Every structure is written in C-alpha cells, then in structure tokens.
CSV table of C-alpha atoms in Angstrom, one decimal:
chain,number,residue,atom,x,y,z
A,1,UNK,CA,80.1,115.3,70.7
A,2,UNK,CA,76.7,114.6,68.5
A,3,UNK,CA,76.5,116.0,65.7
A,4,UNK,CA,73.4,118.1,65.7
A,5,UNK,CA,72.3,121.1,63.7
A,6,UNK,CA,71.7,122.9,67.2
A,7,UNK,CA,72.3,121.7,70.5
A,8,UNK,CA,69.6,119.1,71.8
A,9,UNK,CA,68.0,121.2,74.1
A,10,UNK,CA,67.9,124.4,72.0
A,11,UNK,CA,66.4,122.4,69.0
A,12,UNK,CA,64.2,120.9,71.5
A,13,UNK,CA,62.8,124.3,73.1
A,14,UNK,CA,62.6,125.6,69.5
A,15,UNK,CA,60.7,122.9,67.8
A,16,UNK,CA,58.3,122.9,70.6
A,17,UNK,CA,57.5,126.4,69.9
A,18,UNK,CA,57.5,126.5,66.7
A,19,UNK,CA,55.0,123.8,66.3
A,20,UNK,CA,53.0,125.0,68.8
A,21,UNK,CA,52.5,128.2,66.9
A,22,UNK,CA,51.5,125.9,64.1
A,23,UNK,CA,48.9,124.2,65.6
A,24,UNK,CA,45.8,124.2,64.0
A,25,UNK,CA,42.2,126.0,65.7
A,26,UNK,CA,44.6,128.5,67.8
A,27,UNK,CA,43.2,132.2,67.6
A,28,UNK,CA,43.6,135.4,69.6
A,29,UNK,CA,42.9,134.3,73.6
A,30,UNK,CA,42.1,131.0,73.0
A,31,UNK,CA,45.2,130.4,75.4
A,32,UNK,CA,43.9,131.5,78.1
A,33,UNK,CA,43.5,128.6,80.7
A,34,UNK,CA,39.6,127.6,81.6
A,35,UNK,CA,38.0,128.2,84.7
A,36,UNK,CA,38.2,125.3,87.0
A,37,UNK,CA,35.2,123.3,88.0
A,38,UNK,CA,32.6,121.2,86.6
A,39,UNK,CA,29.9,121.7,83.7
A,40,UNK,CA,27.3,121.2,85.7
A,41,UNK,CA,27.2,123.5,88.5
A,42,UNK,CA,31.2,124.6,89.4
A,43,UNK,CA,33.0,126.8,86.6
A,44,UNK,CA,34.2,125.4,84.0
A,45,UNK,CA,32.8,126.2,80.6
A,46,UNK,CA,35.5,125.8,78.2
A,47,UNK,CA,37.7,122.6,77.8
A,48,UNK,CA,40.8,122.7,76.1
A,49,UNK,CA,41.8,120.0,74.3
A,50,UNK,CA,44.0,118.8,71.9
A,51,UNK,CA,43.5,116.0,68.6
A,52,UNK,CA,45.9,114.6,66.6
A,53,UNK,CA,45.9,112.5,63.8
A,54,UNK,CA,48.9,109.4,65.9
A,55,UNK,CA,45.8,109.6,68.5
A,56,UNK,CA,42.2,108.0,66.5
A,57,UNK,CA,40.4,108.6,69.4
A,58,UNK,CA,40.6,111.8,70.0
A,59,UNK,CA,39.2,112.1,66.2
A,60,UNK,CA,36.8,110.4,67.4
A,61,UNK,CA,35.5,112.2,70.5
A,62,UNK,CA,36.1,115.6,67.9
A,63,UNK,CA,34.1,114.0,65.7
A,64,UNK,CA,31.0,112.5,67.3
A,65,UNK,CA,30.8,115.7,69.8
A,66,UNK,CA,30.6,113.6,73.0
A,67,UNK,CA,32.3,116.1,74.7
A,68,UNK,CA,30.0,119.4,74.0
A,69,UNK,CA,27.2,116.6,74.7
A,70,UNK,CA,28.5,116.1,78.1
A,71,UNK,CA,27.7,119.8,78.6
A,72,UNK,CA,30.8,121.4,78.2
A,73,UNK,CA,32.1,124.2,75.2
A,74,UNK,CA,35.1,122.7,73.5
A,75,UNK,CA,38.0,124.3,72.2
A,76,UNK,CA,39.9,121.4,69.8
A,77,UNK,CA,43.5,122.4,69.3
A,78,UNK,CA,45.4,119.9,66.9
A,79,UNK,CA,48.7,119.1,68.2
A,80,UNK,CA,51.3,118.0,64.9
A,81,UNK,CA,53.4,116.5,67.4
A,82,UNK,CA,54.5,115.3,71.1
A,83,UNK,CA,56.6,118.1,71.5
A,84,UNK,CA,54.0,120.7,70.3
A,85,UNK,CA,51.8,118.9,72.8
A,86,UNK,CA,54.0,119.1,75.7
A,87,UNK,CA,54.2,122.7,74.9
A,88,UNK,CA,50.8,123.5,75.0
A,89,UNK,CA,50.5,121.6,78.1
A,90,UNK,CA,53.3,123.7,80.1
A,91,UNK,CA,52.0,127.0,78.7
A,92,UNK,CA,48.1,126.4,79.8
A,93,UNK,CA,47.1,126.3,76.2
A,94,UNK,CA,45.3,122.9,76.8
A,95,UNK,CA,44.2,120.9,79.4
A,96,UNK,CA,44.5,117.7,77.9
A,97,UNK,CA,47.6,116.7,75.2
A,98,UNK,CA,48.3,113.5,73.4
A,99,UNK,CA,51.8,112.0,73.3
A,100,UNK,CA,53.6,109.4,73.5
A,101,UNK,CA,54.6,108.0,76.5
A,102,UNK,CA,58.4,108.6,76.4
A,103,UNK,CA,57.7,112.2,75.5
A,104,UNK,CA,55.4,112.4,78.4
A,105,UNK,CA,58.4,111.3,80.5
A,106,UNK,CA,60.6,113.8,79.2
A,107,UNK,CA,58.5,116.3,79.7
A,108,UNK,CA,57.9,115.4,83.7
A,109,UNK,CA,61.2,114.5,84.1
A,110,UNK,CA,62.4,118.3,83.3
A,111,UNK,CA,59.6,119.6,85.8
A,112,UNK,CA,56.7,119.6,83.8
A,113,UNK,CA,53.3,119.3,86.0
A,114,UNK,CA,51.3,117.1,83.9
A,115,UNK,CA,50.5,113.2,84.4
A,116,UNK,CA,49.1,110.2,82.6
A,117,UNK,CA,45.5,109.8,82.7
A,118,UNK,CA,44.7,107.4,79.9
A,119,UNK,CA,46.9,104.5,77.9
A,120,UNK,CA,45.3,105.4,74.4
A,121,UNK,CA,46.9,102.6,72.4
A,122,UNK,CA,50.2,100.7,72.1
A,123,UNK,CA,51.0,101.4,68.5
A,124,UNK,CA,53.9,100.6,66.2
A,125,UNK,CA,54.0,104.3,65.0
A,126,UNK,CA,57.5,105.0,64.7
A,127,UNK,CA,59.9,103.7,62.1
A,128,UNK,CA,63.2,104.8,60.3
A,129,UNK,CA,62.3,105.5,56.5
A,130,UNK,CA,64.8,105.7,53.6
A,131,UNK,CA,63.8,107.0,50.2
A,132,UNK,CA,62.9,104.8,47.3
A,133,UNK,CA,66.3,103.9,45.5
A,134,UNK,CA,68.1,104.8,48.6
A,135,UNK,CA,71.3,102.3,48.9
A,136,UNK,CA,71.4,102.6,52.6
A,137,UNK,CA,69.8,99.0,53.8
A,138,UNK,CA,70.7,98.5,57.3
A,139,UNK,CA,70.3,100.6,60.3
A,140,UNK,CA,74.5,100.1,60.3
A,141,UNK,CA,74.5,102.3,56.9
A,142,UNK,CA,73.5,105.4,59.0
A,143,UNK,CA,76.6,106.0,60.3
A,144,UNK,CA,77.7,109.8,59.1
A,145,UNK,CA,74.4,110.4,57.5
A,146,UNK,CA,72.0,113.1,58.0
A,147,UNK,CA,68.7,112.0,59.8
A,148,UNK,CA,65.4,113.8,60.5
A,149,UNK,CA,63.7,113.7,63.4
A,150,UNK,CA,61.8,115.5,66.0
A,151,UNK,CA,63.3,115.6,69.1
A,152,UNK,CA,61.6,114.5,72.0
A,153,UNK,CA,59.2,112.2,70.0
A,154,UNK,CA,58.8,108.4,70.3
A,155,UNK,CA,60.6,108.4,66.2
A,156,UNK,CA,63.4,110.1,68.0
A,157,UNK,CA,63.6,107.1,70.7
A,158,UNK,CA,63.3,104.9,68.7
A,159,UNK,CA,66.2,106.2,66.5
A,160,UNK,CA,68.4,106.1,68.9
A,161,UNK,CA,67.5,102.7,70.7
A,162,UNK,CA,67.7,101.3,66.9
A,163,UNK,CA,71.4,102.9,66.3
A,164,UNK,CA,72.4,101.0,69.7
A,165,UNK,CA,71.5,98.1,68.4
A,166,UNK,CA,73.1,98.5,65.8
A,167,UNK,CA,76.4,98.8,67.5
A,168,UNK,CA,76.1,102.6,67.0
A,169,UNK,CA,74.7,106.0,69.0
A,170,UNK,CA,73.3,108.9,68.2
A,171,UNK,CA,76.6,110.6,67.9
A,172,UNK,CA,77.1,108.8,64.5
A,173,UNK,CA,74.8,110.2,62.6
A,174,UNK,CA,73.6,114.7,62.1
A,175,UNK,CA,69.9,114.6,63.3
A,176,UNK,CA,67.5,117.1,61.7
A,177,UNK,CA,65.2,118.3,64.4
A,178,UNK,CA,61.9,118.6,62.4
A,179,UNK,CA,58.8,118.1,62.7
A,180,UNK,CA,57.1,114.7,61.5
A,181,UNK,CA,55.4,116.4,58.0
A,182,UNK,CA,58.3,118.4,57.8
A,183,UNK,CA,60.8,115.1,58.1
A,184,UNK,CA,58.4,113.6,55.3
A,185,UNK,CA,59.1,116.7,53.1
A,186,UNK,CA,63.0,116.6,53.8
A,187,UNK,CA,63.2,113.3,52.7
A,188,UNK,CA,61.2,113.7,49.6
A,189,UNK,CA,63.3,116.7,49.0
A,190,UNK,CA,66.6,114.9,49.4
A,191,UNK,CA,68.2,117.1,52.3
A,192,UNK,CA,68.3,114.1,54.8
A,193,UNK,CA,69.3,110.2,53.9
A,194,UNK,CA,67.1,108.9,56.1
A,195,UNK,CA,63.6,110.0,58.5
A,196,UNK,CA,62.9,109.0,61.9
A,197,UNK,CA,58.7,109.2,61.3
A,198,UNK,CA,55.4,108.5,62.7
A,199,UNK,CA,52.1,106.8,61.7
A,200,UNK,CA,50.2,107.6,60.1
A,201,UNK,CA,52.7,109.8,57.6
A,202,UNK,CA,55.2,106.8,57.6
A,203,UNK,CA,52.6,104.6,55.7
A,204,UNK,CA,52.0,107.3,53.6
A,205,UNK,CA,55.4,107.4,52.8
A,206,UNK,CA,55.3,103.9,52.1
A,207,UNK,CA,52.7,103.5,49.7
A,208,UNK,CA,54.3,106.4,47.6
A,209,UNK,CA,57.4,104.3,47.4
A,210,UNK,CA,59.8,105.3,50.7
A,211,UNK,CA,61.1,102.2,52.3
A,212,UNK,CA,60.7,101.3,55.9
A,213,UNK,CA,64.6,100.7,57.2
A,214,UNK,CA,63.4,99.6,60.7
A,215,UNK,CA,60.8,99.2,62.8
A,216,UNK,CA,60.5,97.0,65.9
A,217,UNK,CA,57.4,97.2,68.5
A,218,UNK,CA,59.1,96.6,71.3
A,219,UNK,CA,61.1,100.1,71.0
A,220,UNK,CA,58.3,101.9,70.7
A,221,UNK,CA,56.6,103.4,73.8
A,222,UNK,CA,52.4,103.5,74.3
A,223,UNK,CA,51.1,106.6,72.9
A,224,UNK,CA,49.0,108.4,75.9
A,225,UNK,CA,46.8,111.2,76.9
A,226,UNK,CA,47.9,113.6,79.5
A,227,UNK,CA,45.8,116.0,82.0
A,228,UNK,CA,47.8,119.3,83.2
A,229,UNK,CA,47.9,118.8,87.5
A,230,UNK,CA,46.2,122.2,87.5
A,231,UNK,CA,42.9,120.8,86.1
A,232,UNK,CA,43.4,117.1,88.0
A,233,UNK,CA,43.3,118.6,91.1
A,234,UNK,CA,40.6,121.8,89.8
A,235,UNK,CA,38.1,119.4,88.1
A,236,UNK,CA,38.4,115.3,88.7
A,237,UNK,CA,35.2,115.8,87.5
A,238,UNK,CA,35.7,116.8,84.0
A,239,UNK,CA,39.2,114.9,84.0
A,240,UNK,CA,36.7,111.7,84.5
A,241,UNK,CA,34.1,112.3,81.7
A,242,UNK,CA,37.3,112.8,79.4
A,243,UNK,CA,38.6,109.3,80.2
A,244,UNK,CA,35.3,108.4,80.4
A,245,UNK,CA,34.9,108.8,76.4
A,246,UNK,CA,38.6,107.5,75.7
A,247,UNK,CA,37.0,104.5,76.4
A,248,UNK,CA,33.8,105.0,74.4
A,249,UNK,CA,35.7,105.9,71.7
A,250,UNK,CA,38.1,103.1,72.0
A,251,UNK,CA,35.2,100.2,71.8
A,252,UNK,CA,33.0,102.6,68.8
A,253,UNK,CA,37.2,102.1,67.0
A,254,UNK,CA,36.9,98.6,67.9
A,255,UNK,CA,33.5,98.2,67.0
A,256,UNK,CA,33.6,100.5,63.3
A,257,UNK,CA,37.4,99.9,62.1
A,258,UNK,CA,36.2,100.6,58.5
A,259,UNK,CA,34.3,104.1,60.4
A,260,UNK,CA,37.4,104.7,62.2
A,261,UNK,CA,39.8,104.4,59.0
A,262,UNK,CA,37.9,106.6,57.3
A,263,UNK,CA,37.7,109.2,60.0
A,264,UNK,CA,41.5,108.7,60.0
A,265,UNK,CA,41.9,109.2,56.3
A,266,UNK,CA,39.9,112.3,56.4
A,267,UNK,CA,41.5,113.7,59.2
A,268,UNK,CA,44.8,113.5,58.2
A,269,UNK,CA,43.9,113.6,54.3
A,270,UNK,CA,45.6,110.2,53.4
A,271,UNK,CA,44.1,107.5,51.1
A,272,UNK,CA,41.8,105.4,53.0
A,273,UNK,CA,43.8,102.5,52.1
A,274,UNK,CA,46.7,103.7,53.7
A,275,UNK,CA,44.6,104.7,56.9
A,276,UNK,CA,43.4,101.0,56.9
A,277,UNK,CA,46.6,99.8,57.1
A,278,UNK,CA,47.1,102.2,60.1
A,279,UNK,CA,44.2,101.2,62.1
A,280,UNK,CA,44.2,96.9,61.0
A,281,UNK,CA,47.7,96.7,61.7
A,282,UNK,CA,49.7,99.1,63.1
A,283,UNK,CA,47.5,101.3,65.8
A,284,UNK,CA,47.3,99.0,68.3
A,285,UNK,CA,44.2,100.4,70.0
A,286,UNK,CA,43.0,97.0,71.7
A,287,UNK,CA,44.7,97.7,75.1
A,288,UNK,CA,43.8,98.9,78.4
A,289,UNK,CA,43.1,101.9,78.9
A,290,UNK,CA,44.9,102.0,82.8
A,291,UNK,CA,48.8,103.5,82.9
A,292,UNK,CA,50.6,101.0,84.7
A,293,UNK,CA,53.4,98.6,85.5
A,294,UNK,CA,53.6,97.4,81.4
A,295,UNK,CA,53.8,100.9,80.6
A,296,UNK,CA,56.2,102.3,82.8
A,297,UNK,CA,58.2,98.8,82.0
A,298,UNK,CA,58.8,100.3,78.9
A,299,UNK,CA,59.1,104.0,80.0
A,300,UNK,CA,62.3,103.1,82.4
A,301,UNK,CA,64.8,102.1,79.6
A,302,UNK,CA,64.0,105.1,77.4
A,303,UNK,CA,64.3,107.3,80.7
A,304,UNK,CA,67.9,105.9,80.9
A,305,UNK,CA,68.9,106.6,77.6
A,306,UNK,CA,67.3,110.3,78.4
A,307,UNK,CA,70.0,110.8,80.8
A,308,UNK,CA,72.4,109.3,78.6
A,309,UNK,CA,72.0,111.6,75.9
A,310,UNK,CA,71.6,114.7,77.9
A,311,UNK,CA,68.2,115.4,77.4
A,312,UNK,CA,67.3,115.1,81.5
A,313,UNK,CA,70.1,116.1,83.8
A,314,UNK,CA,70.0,112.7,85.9
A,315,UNK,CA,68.8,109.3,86.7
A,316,UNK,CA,67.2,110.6,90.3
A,317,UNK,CA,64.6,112.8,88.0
A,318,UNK,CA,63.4,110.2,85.6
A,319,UNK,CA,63.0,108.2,88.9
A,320,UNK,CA,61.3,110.3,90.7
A,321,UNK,CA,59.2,111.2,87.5
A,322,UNK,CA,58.3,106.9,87.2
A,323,UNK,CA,57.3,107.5,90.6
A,324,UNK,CA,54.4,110.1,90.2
A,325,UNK,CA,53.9,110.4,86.3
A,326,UNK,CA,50.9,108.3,86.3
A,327,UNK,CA,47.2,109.0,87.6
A,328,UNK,CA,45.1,105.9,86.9
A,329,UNK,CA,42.6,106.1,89.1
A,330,UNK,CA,40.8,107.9,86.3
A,331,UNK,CA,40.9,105.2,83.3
A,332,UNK,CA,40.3,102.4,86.2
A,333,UNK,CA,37.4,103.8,87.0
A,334,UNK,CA,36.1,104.6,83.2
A,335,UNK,CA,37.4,100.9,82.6
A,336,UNK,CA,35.5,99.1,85.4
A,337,UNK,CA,31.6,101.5,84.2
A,338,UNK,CA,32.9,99.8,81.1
C-alpha cells in the first residue's frame, strides 16, 4: 500500500479543485463556456484561454495581444498547474489548457473530452530537488522519506519513473500532493525531504541554493496545449487561429530569446538570470509543433505506469486514449502556412 497523505485519487480530485479555485483572472461568470462559432461572422465572442508560466508561449500570445487582434475578446485564465488545467478544461472554464503531455493522458484516459492540438515544447521541466545541506544524494536515499509533488503532473511522473530506476516505487516513499509553489514552500519550510518540481520554480530553487537530485530528459513528457472537443468540433475555425499563433509565438521565442526570458522573468517574477537559464537551456521550444508518433512514443510508457499505480483503471483506456488523444490536423496545417 503507498503511503500517501490521501488516497491518489482523492488527493488528485482535490488538488485539481483547489488550484483551480486559485487560478488567477477568474471572477463571477467568467466560467461560463463561450458561444460557439467564429469571430468573424458565427458566435463566438469570448475565448477562454489559459497561460502559464511552464508554457512561454502562451505569455507570449498574452502579451503581444495576437489573439484580441484576430478579432476575438479574450478571457486569460492562468493555470498554476496541469491538474488545475485539466480541471478547467472538464468544467468548461476554458477552451484551451496547457499541460503536459502525460497529464493530458491522464486526464483522457479517465473520460475527459479534450485532445492535443499543439506540441508546445519538449522541455526538461521536471526534476527532484533536495534542500541545500540535505544529506540525501541519490534518488536510492528517498526510500521512507516524505516527498512533494502534485499528482498528475509531469514532476509526479517523473518521480516515480526515477524511483524505478532506482530499484524502488512509489510505495517507498509518503508523497505530498501539492501544488508546484506550494512543493517549493514545503521544502523551504522543511515539512518534506525532498520536491518533485517544475521549471521554471525548480531553477529558482536552484539559484537560491536547493540542489537538483535528478533530472533526466528522456522521463520527461512534451509539455502541450489542449482544445476541449466541444469547441474542436463548434469552432475549427478559432481552434486554427490558436495554433495558428503557437507557432508565431514559437519562431518570435526563437527569434527574441533575450525578449522571451524577460517576459518569462516578469511573468513568473523570477530573476531574469534564472529565466535565461530556463529558456537557453532547459525549455526546449525548438520542436514541431505537430502531436505525433515521438510524442505518443513517450506518452505509452507513462500510460503504463498509470495503470500500474492506479491512477487509470486499465491498460484498454490508456489505449484507446493513444488512439484518439491527438488532433494534428490543426498544428500541420499552422506548420505548413509557416
């Protein structure tokens, strides 16, 4: 039996909500799902869409207004987290969420009608952090110790994928289901040994002294932009223009990393150094934009360790979610006008 502070999928549930009710820009009826159609002519006035600081383009598009140019009246909700994100997806708060790619499976795995529109980057966001002066100093000295982490979330993967390779599971250690700040804060504060964390609070935490324990690209999944079905099949339209200006925004990033490291930095109100060393080395936004073969390679193993864990009741619904999570046809399409 794991050792959890709740079970998974009652910590899971309640982090979800509770960081949706956190999220930033949310005001009375600004939940209410938009009218379908398009800007120009259909229905659809109001887009609701999420930011986060893990997704630099999205603070881009925020930032630059492309969206409101293209005709359309925005309502930016900042998501603190995959699981918030998800959240806000299922309950019709947004149209559009930012996660990362094993979350987005999770979620559609456990019936959640939402696909992949747009591979935003493949980052190295997720790492395990110990504090400074900490004597743990291998993944192996987690064993019995108390680890944060939001369930759900790509750190949360990549905790466990990191304890089985260390000849462990997540049974071995008492997760912490918090949210990323709020791991950051445990750790500072001393209640957890060690913090399962994502760009770009993790280099935050380095630069003030926390040590990275592990972190290993390869474990970590792509982080991605996801479109509710509802609003796919309402408005390809406006579903296109969005993945349309993923990919402006991902060759301005290319084009103005010193622009885009500030944006970061202000964003997330880190030093600029540290955002730097976020976007130079760690982001990863030089990709394709098209969800494909590479990324569900990397989606199938985590789905199996899903099932393994209990968070998705079998192997036959992460298969069948593999099977219809992605809808490429947008990015290719934004990709080739590129």
């Amino acid at each position: 039996m794991a050792r959890t502070t709740t079970s998974r999928l009652a910590a899971l549930a309640a982090g979800a909500t509770a960081a949706l009710l956190a999220l930033t820009g949310c005001v009375a009826g600004e939940d209410a799902p938009a009218e379908s159609g398009s800007a120009d002519g259909g229905t659809t006035t109001t887009v609701d869409i999420d930011w986060a600081t893990y997704n630099p383009l999205s603070i881009v598009i925020r930032d630059q207004g492309w969206l409101e140019d293209a005709g359309y009246d925005v309502n930016w909700v900042q998501s603190l987290g995959s699981s918030a994100a998800n959240e806000a997806l299922r309950s019709g708060a947004i149209d559009f969420g930012s996660t990362a790619g094993s979350a987005a499976l999770l979620a559609r795995a456990n019936g959640a009608p939402q696909q992949i529109v747009t591979v935003v980057a493949q980052p190295e966001w997720a790492s395990i952090v110990t504090p400074e002066g900490s004597d743990i100093t291998s993944v192996e000295q987690l064993q019995g110790r108390t680890v944060a982490a939001a369930l759900g979330t790509d750190p949360y993967f990549f905790l466990v994928q990191s304890l089985e390779q260390a000849g462990l599971s997540i049974d071995d250690v008492t997760v912490e289901n918090l949210a990323h700040a709020d791991g950051w804060a445990a750790l500072q504060g001393g209640s957890v040994d060690a913090w399962a964390g994502l760009d770009p609070i993790t280099a935050t935490a380095e630069a003030a002294g926390a040590t990275i324990l592990a972190t290993d690209l390869s474990l970590n999944s792509y982080s991605v932009l996801n479109a509710s079905e509802e609003i796919i099949e309402s408005d390809p339209e406006l579903v296109q223009t969005v993945a349309d200006l993923y990919e402006q925004a991902r060759e301005w990033a290319l084009a103005n990393p010193d622009e885009m490291a500030q944006l970061l930095a202000d964003a997330a109100a880190i030093d600029l150094s540290v955002a730097q060393v976020v976007i130079d080395e760690r982001e990863g936004l030089d990709v394709s934009g098209v969800p494909g073969d590479e990324l569900l390679s990397v989606l199938g193993p985590i789905g199996a360790i899903q099932v393994e864990i209990g968070d998705v009741a079998s192997q036959d619904a992460i298969d069948a979610a593999l099977d219809t999570i992605l809808a490429p046809q947008f990015a290719e399409q934004a990709v080739d006008a590129g």
